[in-house]
Each structure stands twice: as structure tokens, then as C-alpha cells.
mmCIF file of C-alpha atoms in Angstrom:
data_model
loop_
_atom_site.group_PDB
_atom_site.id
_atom_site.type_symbol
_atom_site.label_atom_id
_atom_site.label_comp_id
_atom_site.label_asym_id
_atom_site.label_seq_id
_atom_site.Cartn_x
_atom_site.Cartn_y
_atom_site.Cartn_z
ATOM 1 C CA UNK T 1 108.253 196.441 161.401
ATOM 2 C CA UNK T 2 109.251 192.512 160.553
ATOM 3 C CA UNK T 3 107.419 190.763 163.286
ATOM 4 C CA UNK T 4 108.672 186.889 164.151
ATOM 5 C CA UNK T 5 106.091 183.797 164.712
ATOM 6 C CA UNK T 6 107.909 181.349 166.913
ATOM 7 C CA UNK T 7 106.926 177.363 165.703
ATOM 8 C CA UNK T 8 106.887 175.124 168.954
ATOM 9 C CA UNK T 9 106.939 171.968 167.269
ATOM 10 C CA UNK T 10 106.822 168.258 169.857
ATOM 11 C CA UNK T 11 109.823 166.284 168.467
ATOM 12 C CA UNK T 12 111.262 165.358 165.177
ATOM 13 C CA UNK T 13 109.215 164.601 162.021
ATOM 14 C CA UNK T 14 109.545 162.993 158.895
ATOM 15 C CA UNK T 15 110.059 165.347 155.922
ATOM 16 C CA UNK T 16 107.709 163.254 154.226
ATOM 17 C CA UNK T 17 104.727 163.422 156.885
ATOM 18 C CA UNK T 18 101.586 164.949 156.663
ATOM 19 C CA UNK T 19 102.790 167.134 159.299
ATOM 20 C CA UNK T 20 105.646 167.990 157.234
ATOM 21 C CA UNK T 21 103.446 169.913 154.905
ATOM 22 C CA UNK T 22 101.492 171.391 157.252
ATOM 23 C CA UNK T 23 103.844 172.883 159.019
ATOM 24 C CA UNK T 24 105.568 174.254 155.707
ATOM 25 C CA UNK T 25 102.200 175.632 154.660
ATOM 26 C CA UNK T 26 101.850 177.290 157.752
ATOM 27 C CA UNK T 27 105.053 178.831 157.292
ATOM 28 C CA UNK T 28 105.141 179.921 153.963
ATOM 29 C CA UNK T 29 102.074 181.805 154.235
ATOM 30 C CA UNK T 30 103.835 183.430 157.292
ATOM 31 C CA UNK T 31 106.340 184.521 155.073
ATOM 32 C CA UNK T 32 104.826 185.600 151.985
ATOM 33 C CA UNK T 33 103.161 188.310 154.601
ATOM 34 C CA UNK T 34 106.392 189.529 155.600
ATOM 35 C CA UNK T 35 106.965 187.800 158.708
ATOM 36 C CA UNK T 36 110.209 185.708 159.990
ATOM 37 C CA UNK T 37 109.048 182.407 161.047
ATOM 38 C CA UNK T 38 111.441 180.319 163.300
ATOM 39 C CA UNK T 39 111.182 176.630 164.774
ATOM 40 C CA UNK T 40 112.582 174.330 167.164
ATOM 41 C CA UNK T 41 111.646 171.714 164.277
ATOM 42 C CA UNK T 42 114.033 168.908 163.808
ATOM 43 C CA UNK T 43 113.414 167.393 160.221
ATOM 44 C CA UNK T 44 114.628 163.860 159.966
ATOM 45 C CA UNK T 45 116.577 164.836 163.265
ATOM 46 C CA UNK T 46 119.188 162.219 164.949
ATOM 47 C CA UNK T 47 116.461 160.043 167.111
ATOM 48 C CA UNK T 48 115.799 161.134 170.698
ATOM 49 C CA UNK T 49 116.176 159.190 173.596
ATOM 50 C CA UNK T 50 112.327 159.468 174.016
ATOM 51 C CA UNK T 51 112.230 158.035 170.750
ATOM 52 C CA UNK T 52 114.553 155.003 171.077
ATOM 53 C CA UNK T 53 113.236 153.928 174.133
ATOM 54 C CA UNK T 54 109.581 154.587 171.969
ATOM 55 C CA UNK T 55 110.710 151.913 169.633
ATOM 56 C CA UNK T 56 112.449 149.259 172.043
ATOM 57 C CA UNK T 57 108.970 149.770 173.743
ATOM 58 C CA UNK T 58 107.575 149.318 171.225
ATOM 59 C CA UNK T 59 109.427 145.822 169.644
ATOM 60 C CA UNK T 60 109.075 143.974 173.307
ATOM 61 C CA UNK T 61 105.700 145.104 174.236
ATOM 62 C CA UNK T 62 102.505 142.709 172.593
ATOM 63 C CA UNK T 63 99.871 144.238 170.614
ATOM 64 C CA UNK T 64 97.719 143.588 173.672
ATOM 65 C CA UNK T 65 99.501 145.729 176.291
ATOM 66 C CA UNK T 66 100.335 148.001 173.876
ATOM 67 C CA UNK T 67 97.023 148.865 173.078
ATOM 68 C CA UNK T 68 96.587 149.277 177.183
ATOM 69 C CA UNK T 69 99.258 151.931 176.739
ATOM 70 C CA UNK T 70 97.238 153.748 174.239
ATOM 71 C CA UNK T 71 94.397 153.756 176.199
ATOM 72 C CA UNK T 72 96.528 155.457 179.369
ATOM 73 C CA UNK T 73 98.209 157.371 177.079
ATOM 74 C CA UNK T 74 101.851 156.435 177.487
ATOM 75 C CA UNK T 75 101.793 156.301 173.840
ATOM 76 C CA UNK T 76 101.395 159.349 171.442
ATOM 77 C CA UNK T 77 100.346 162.041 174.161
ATOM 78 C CA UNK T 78 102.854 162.753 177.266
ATOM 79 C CA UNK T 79 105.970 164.223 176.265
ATOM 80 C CA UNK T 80 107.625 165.809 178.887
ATOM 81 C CA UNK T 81 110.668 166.613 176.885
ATOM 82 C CA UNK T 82 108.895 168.085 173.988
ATOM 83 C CA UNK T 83 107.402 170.619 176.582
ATOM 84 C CA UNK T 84 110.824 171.248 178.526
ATOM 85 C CA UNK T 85 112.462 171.547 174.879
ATOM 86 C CA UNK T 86 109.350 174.037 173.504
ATOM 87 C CA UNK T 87 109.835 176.229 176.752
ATOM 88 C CA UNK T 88 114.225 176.364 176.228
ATOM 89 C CA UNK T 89 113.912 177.396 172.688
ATOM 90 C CA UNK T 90 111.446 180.343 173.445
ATOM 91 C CA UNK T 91 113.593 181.526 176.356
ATOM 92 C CA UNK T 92 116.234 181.973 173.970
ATOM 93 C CA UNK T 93 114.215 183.112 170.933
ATOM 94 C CA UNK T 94 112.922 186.732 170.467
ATOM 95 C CA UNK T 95 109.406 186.257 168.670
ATOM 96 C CA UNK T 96 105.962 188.296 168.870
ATOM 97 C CA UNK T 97 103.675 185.581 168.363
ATOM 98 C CA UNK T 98 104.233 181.862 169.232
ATOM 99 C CA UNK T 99 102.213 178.780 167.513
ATOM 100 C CA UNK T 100 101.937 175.457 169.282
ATOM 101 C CA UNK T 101 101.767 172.470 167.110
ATOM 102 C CA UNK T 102 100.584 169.075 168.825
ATOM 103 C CA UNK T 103 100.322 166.348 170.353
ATOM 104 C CA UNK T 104 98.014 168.891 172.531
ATOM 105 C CA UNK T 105 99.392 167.324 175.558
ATOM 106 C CA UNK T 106 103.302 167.878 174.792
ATOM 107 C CA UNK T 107 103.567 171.668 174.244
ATOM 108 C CA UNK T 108 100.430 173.350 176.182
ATOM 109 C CA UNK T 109 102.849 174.860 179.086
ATOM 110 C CA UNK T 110 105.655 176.030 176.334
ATOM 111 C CA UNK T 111 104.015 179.834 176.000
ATOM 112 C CA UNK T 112 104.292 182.167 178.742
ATOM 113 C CA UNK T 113 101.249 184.082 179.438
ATOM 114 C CA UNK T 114 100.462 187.482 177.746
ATOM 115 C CA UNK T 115 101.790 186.317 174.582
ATOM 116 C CA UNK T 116 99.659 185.623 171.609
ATOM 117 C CA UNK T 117 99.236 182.353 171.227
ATOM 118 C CA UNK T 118 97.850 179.995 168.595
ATOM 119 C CA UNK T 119 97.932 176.159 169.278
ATOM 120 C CA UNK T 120 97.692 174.011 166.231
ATOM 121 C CA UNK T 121 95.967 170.596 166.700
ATOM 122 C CA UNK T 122 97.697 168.501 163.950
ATOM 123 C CA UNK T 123 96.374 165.673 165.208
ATOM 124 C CA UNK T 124 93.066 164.591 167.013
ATOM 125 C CA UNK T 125 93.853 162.363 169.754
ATOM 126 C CA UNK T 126 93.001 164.947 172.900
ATOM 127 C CA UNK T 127 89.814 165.502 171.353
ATOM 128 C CA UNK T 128 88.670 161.795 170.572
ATOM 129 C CA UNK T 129 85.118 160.059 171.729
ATOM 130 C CA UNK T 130 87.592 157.738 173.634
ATOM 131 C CA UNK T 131 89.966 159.954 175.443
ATOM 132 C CA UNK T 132 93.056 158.475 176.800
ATOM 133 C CA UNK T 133 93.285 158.162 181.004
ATOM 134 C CA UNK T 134 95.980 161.138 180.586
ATOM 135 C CA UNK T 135 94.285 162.963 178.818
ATOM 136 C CA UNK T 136 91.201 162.732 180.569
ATOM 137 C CA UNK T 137 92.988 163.527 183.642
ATOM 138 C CA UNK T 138 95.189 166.881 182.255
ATOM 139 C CA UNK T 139 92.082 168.213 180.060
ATOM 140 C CA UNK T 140 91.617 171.182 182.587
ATOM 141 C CA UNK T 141 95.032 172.407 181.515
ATOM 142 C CA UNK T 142 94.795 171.740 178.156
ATOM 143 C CA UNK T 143 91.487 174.138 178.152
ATOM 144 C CA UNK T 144 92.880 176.651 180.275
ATOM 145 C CA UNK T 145 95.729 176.704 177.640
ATOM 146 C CA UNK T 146 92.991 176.544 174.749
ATOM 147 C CA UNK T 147 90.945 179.228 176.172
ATOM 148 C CA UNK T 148 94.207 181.619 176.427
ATOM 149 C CA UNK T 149 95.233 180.793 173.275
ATOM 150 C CA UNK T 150 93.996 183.692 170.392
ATOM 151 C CA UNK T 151 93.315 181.177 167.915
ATOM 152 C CA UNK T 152 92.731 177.666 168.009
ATOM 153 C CA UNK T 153 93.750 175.467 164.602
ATOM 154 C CA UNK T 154 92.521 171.875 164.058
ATOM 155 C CA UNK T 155 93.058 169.137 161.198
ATOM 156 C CA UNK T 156 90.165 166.631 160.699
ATOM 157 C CA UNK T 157 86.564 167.080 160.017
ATOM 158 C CA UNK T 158 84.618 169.970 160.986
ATOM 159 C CA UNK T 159 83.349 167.228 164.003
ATOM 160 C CA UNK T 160 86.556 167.938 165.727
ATOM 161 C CA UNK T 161 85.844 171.490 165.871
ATOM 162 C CA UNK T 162 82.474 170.771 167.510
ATOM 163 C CA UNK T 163 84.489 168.926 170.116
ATOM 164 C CA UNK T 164 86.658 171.417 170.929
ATOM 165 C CA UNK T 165 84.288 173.705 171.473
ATOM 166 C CA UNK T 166 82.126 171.781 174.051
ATOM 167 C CA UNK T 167 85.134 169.838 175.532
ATOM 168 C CA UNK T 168 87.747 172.706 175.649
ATOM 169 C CA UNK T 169 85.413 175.839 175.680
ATOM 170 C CA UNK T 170 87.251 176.804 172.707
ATOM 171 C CA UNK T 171 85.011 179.610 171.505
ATOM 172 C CA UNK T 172 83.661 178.875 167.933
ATOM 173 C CA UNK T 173 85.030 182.468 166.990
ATOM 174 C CA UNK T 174 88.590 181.678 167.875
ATOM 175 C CA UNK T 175 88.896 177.902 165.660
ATOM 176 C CA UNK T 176 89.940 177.875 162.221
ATOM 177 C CA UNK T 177 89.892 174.860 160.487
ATOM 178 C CA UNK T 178 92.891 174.354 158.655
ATOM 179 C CA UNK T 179 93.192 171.185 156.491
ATOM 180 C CA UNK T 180 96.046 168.947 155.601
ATOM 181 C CA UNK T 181 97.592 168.565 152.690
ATOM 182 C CA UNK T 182 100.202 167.876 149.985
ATOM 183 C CA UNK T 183 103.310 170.038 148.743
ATOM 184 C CA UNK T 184 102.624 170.288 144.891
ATOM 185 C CA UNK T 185 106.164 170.979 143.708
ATOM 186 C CA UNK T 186 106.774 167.171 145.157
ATOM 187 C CA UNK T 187 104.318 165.492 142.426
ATOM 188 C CA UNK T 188 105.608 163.844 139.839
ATOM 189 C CA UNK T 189 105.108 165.738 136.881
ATOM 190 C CA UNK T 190 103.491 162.753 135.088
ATOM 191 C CA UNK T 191 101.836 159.233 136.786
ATOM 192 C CA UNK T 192 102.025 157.011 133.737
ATOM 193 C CA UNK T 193 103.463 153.563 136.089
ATOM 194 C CA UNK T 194 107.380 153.454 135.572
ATOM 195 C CA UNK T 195 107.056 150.118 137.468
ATOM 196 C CA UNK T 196 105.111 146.916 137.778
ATOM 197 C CA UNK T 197 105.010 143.670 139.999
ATOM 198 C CA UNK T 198 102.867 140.984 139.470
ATOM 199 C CA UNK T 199 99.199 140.970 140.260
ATOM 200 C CA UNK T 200 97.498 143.608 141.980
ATOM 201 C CA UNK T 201 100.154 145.898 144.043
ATOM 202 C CA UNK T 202 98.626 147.500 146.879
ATOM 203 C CA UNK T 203 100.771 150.550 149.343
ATOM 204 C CA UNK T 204 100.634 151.038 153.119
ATOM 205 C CA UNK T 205 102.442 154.709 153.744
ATOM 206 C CA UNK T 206 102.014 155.427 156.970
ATOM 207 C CA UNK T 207 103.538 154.990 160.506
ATOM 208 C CA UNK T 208 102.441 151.724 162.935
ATOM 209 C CA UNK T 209 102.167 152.559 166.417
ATOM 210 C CA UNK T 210 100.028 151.914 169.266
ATOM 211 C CA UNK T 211 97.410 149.502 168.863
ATOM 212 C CA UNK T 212 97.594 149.338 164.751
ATOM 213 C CA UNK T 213 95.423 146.454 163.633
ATOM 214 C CA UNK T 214 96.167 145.310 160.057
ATOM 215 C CA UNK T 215 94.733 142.325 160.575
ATOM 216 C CA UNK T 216 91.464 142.946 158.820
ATOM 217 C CA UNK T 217 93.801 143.503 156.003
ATOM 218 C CA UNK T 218 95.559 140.460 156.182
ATOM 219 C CA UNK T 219 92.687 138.238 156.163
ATOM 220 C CA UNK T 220 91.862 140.199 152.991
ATOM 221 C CA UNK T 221 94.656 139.356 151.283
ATOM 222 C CA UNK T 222 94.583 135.537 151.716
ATOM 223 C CA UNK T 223 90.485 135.557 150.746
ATOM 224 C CA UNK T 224 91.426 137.910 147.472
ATOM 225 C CA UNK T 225 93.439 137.512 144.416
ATOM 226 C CA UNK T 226 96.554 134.983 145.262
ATOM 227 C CA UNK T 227 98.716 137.049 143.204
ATOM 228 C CA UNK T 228 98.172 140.185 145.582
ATOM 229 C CA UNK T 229 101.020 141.913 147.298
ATOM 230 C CA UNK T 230 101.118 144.414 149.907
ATOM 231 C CA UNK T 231 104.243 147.138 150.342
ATOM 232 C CA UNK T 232 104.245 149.021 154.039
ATOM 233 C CA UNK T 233 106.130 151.734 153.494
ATOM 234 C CA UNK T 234 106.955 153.205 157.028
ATOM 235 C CA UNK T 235 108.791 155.380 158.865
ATOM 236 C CA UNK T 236 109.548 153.051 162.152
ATOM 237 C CA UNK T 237 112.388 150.119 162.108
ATOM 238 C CA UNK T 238 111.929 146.305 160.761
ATOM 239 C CA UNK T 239 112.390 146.067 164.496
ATOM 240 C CA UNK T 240 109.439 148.140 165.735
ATOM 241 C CA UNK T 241 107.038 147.198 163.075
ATOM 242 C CA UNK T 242 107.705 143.619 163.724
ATOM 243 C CA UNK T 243 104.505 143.013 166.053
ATOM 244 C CA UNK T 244 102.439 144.323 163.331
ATOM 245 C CA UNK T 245 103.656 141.755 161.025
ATOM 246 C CA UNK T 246 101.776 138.834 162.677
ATOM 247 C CA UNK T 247 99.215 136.865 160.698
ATOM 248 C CA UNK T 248 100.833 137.934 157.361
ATOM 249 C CA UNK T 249 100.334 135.936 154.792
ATOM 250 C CA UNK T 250 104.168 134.441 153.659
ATOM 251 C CA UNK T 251 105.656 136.063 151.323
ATOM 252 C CA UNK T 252 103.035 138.409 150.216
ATOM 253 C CA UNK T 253 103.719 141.340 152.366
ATOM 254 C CA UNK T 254 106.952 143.496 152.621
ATOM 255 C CA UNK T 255 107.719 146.575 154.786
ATOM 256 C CA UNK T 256 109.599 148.844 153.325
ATOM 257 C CA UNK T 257 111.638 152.064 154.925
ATOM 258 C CA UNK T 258 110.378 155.447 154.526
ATOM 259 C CA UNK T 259 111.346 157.543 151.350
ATOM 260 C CA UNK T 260 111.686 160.806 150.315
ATOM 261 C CA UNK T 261 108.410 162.751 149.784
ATOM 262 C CA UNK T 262 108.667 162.643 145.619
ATOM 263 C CA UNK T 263 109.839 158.948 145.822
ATOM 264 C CA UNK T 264 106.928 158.417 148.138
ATOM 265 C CA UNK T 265 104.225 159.746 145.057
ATOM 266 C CA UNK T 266 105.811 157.945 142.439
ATOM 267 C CA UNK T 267 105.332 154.860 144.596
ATOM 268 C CA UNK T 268 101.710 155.285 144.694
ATOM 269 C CA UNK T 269 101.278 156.470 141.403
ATOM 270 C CA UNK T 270 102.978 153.002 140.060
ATOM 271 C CA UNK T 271 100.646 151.119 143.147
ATOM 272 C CA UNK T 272 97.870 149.704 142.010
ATOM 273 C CA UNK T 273 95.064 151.182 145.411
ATOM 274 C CA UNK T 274 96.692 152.808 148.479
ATOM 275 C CA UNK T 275 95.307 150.659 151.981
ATOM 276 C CA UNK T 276 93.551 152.318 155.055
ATOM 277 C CA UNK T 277 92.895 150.470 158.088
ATOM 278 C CA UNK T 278 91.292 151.922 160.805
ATOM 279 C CA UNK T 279 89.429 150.041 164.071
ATOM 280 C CA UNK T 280 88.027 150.998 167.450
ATOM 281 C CA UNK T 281 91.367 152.453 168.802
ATOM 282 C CA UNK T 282 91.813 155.476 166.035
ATOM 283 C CA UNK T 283 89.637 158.623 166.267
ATOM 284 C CA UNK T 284 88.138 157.900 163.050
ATOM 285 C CA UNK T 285 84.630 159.932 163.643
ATOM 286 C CA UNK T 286 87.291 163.024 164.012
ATOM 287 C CA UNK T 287 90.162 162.473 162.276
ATOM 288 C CA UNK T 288 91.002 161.953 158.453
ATOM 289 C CA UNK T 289 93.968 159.724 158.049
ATOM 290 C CA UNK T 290 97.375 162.037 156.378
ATOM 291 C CA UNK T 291 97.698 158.915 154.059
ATOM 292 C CA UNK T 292 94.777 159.833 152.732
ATOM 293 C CA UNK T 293 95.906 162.695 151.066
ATOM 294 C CA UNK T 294 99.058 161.342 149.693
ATOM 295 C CA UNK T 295 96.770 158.942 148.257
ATOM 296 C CA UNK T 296 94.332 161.364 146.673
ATOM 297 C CA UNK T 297 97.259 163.689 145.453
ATOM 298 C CA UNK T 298 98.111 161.174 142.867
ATOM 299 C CA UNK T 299 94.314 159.741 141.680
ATOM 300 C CA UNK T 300 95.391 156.534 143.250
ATOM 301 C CA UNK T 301 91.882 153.853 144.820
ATOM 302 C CA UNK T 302 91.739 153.512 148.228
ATOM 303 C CA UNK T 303 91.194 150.111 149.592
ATOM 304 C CA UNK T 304 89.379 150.711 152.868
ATOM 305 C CA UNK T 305 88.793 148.369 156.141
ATOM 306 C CA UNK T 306 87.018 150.335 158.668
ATOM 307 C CA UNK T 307 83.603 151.803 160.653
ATOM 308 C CA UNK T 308 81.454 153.216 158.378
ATOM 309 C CA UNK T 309 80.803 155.777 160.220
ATOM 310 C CA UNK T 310 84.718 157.025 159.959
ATOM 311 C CA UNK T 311 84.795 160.933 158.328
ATOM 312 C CA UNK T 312 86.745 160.050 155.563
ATOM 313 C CA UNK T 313 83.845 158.177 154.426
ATOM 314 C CA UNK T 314 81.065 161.248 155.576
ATOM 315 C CA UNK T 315 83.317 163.816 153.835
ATOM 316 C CA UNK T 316 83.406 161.835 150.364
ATOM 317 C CA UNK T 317 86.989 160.965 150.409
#
């Protein structure tokens, strides 16, 4: 008998995301062992009124109370609608097994009890050193839900597991660590540079939000090579990334929209080092940046600004 895995996914995301090919992964190896997967997904949906009022937010707010948002966790980690939308879509969906894909705090209330359940944690943010107000304050549901739950999935280094075992009482049985990735048949089939600009060309790809810092970078830039330009390639509006803009040095740094996942690796393979910035604000003990990847997929140098101590640098990225 066909069985059916229902995907609860929290709001629309980029085909070209890390999450993107995660969630495809996790589906085609669904499907190559005969089940019928089916998601509430939206893939480069029509934006949300969450989402608008996300990026109007997000243009009028400063970096200063934004980052106090982050901190409560009005940014990133309540979602009412993605948990009234998760629970509508299995009402009307018959399935035998549902999976939960995060932001933990969006989706924990979408599966009804009995059911096998398997929540996904694509991202780290629940399970950071520095937990958010929120989610400080709604971590008993999240590990009642996690305790329920028949397995427990987790990006990141194997330190997030740890945590979710002593935070959650996830039981050590029940997590699988599941990595992120790439989608091979997306490579270009050969990274000899089709482009060039002048002087060393250095990528961004990645979303800005919450209390992004790339000023590090910036004062980088105007100490190195004058001939040095930076491309952020993102996902949010000229409007939203705005804020993030300030202290760039003129006419050295461009943001650029997002493109499609191919266009994305021939970008880097033409770039020159792909740039990650991480400060005090990211969960960079737990979590391993999806840029990363993208970078790695095509051999291209990371230029890194960041603690030390972050796992990309412990697990030899």
C-alpha cells in the first residue's frame, strides 16, 4: 500500500535556497521508496501579507531596533499564519505521516496527536546559546512537540544535536542529523569564468535580515585592494536591504536580485571568493551558514569575518 508523507512547510521559499534543496532531497528520497509526498510549499509564491509587512518593517526600522526585534523574536521565529496555514492544509489532506519543517516556532501545533510525526529543524535559531525572549518563553511547547515527535531532524553541526537533546529532551535515539546541501543537476557542467570585472570580484548570496552586520566587511574593503568590488546577491528588495547598505564604500558595492539556482553557480564560479559574515547575533557555534555550501559546490575561497569559534571553522569548511 502507497503510503503519503505530508510536508508542513512555514511560508514561501526561494527555489534557490538552501532550504530549497533540502526540502527536495527530503522528498525525493520519499519517493524513490514508493511513497507520495505532498506540501503546502509555495516556491517563489506571490508574497504574503506577513511578508510585506516583514519588509516595510524591515526598510523603516534601524539596524539598532531591529536587532532588539531579533532578540524578542519578532523576527524569524513567530509565525502565527504559518501554523494556522500548516494545520488547514492537513485538515484537508489525507497523509500517514506528517514532517514539520522550521522555523521550530511556526509549525509545532500543525500535527494532531497520534500521528507520526517528524519535525525538521532547517534552521538553528530555537536551539541557539542566545535564545530569543519568545523562544525562551514557548520552549515548553516546542519540547512537548519534540518529545512527541518520532524523529527529530536538524541541519548544523553535530553541537546542535547536543542541544536539542539537553534543551528539548529530544532523546539522542530519535535525532538524525541530516545535512544541507546542493542539487547537482544545477552545476554548471564546467567553471572555466565566462565573465570578468576588474580587480578582485567578491559574491554575497544570501538573504539580510535581522541584525545583519556587514560592516566588518566594509571596512575590509576600503583597507584592501582599491580595485575590489563586492556583488550582494539577495533575495529581499533594494528597499529592504537598504539599512544594510550603510558605511559602503561608493561605488564599490552593488546588490543584486536573486537568480535562478544555475545562474546563481555560474555567478560564483566566475567570482573571484564567496563572503561570510557572521557576529554575535547569528548562532554560529550551531549553525553552518547555507551559503556555505553554494560556495563549496563550485571550489570557490571563502572570505570569512567572524568568531573563531563559529562551526564552519571547527568542521573544516
Amino acid at each position: 500500500m502507497k503510503r503519503t508523507l505530508a510536508v508542513v512547510v512555514g511560508g514561501s521559499i526561494p527555489s534557490q535556497s538552501a532550504a530549497s534543496a533540502r526540502l527536495d532531497g527530503i522528498r525525493e528520497a520519499f519517493e524513490r521508496r514508493g511513497w507520495t509526498v505532498v506540501t503546502n510549499w509555495s516556491r517563489d509564491g506571490k508574497e504574503s501579507p506577513a511578508s510585506r509587512l516583514s519588509r516595510v518593517r524591515s526598510h523603516l526600522t534601524s539596524a539598532r531596533l531591529a536587532k532588539i526585534l531579533t532578540r524578542i523574536g519578532l523576527v524569524g521565529e513567530i509565525r502565527p499564519r504559518a501554523l494556522f496555514a500548516g494545520r488547514r492544509f492537513l485538515r484537508r489532506t489525507p497523509h500517514d505521516v506528517v514532517l514539520v519543517s522550521m522555523p521550530p516556532l511556526a509549525t509545532v501545533g500543525s500535527a494532531r496527536r497520534g500521528q507520526p510525526v517528524i519535525l525538521d529543524y532547517r534552521d538553528v535559531f530555537g536551539a541557539a546559546d542566545h535564545p530569543s525572549v519568545a523562544s525562551r518563553l514557548l520552549r515548553p511547547l516546542e519540547a512537548a512537540a519534540a518529545q512527541r515527535a518520532a524523529f527529530v531532524s536538524f541541519a548544523g553541526s553535530e553541537a546542535t544535536g547536543q542541544r536539542l537533546v539537553r534543551r528539548l529532551g529530544v532523546r539522542q535515539a530519535d535525532l538524525l542529523h541530516v545535512r544541507n546541501g546542493v542539487k547537482p543537476a544545477e552545476l554548471p557542467s564546467s567553471f572555466v569564468r565566462t565573465s570578468r570585472v576588474g580587480g578582485l570580484d567578491l559574491v554575497f548570496a544570501g538573504n539580510l535580515y535581522g541584525a545583519s552586520d556587514l560592516g566588518p566587511l566594509y571596512r575590509a574593503l576600503v583597507a584592501g585592494p582599491q580595485d575590489a568590488h563586492l556583488e550582494i546577491l539577495t533575495a529581499g528588495t533594494l528597499a529592504s536591504t537598504r539599512r544594510y547598505l550603510s558605511g559602503a564604500p561608493a561605488g564599490r558595492v552593488t546588490v543584486s536580485p536573486a537568480v535562478t539556482l544555475s545562474a546563481l553557480y555560474q555567478r560564483l564560479a566566475d567570482a573571484d571568493a564567496g563572503v561570510i559574515v557572521l557576529n554575535g547575533d547569528y548562532p554560529f557555534a550551531e549553525s553552518i551558514p547555507a551559503k556555505t555550501y553554494d560556495y563549496l559546490a563550485v571550489g570557490l575561497p571563502i572570505l570569512y569575518l567572524g568568531p573563531a569559534t563559529a562551526a564552519l571553522i571547527e568542521e573544516g569548511c
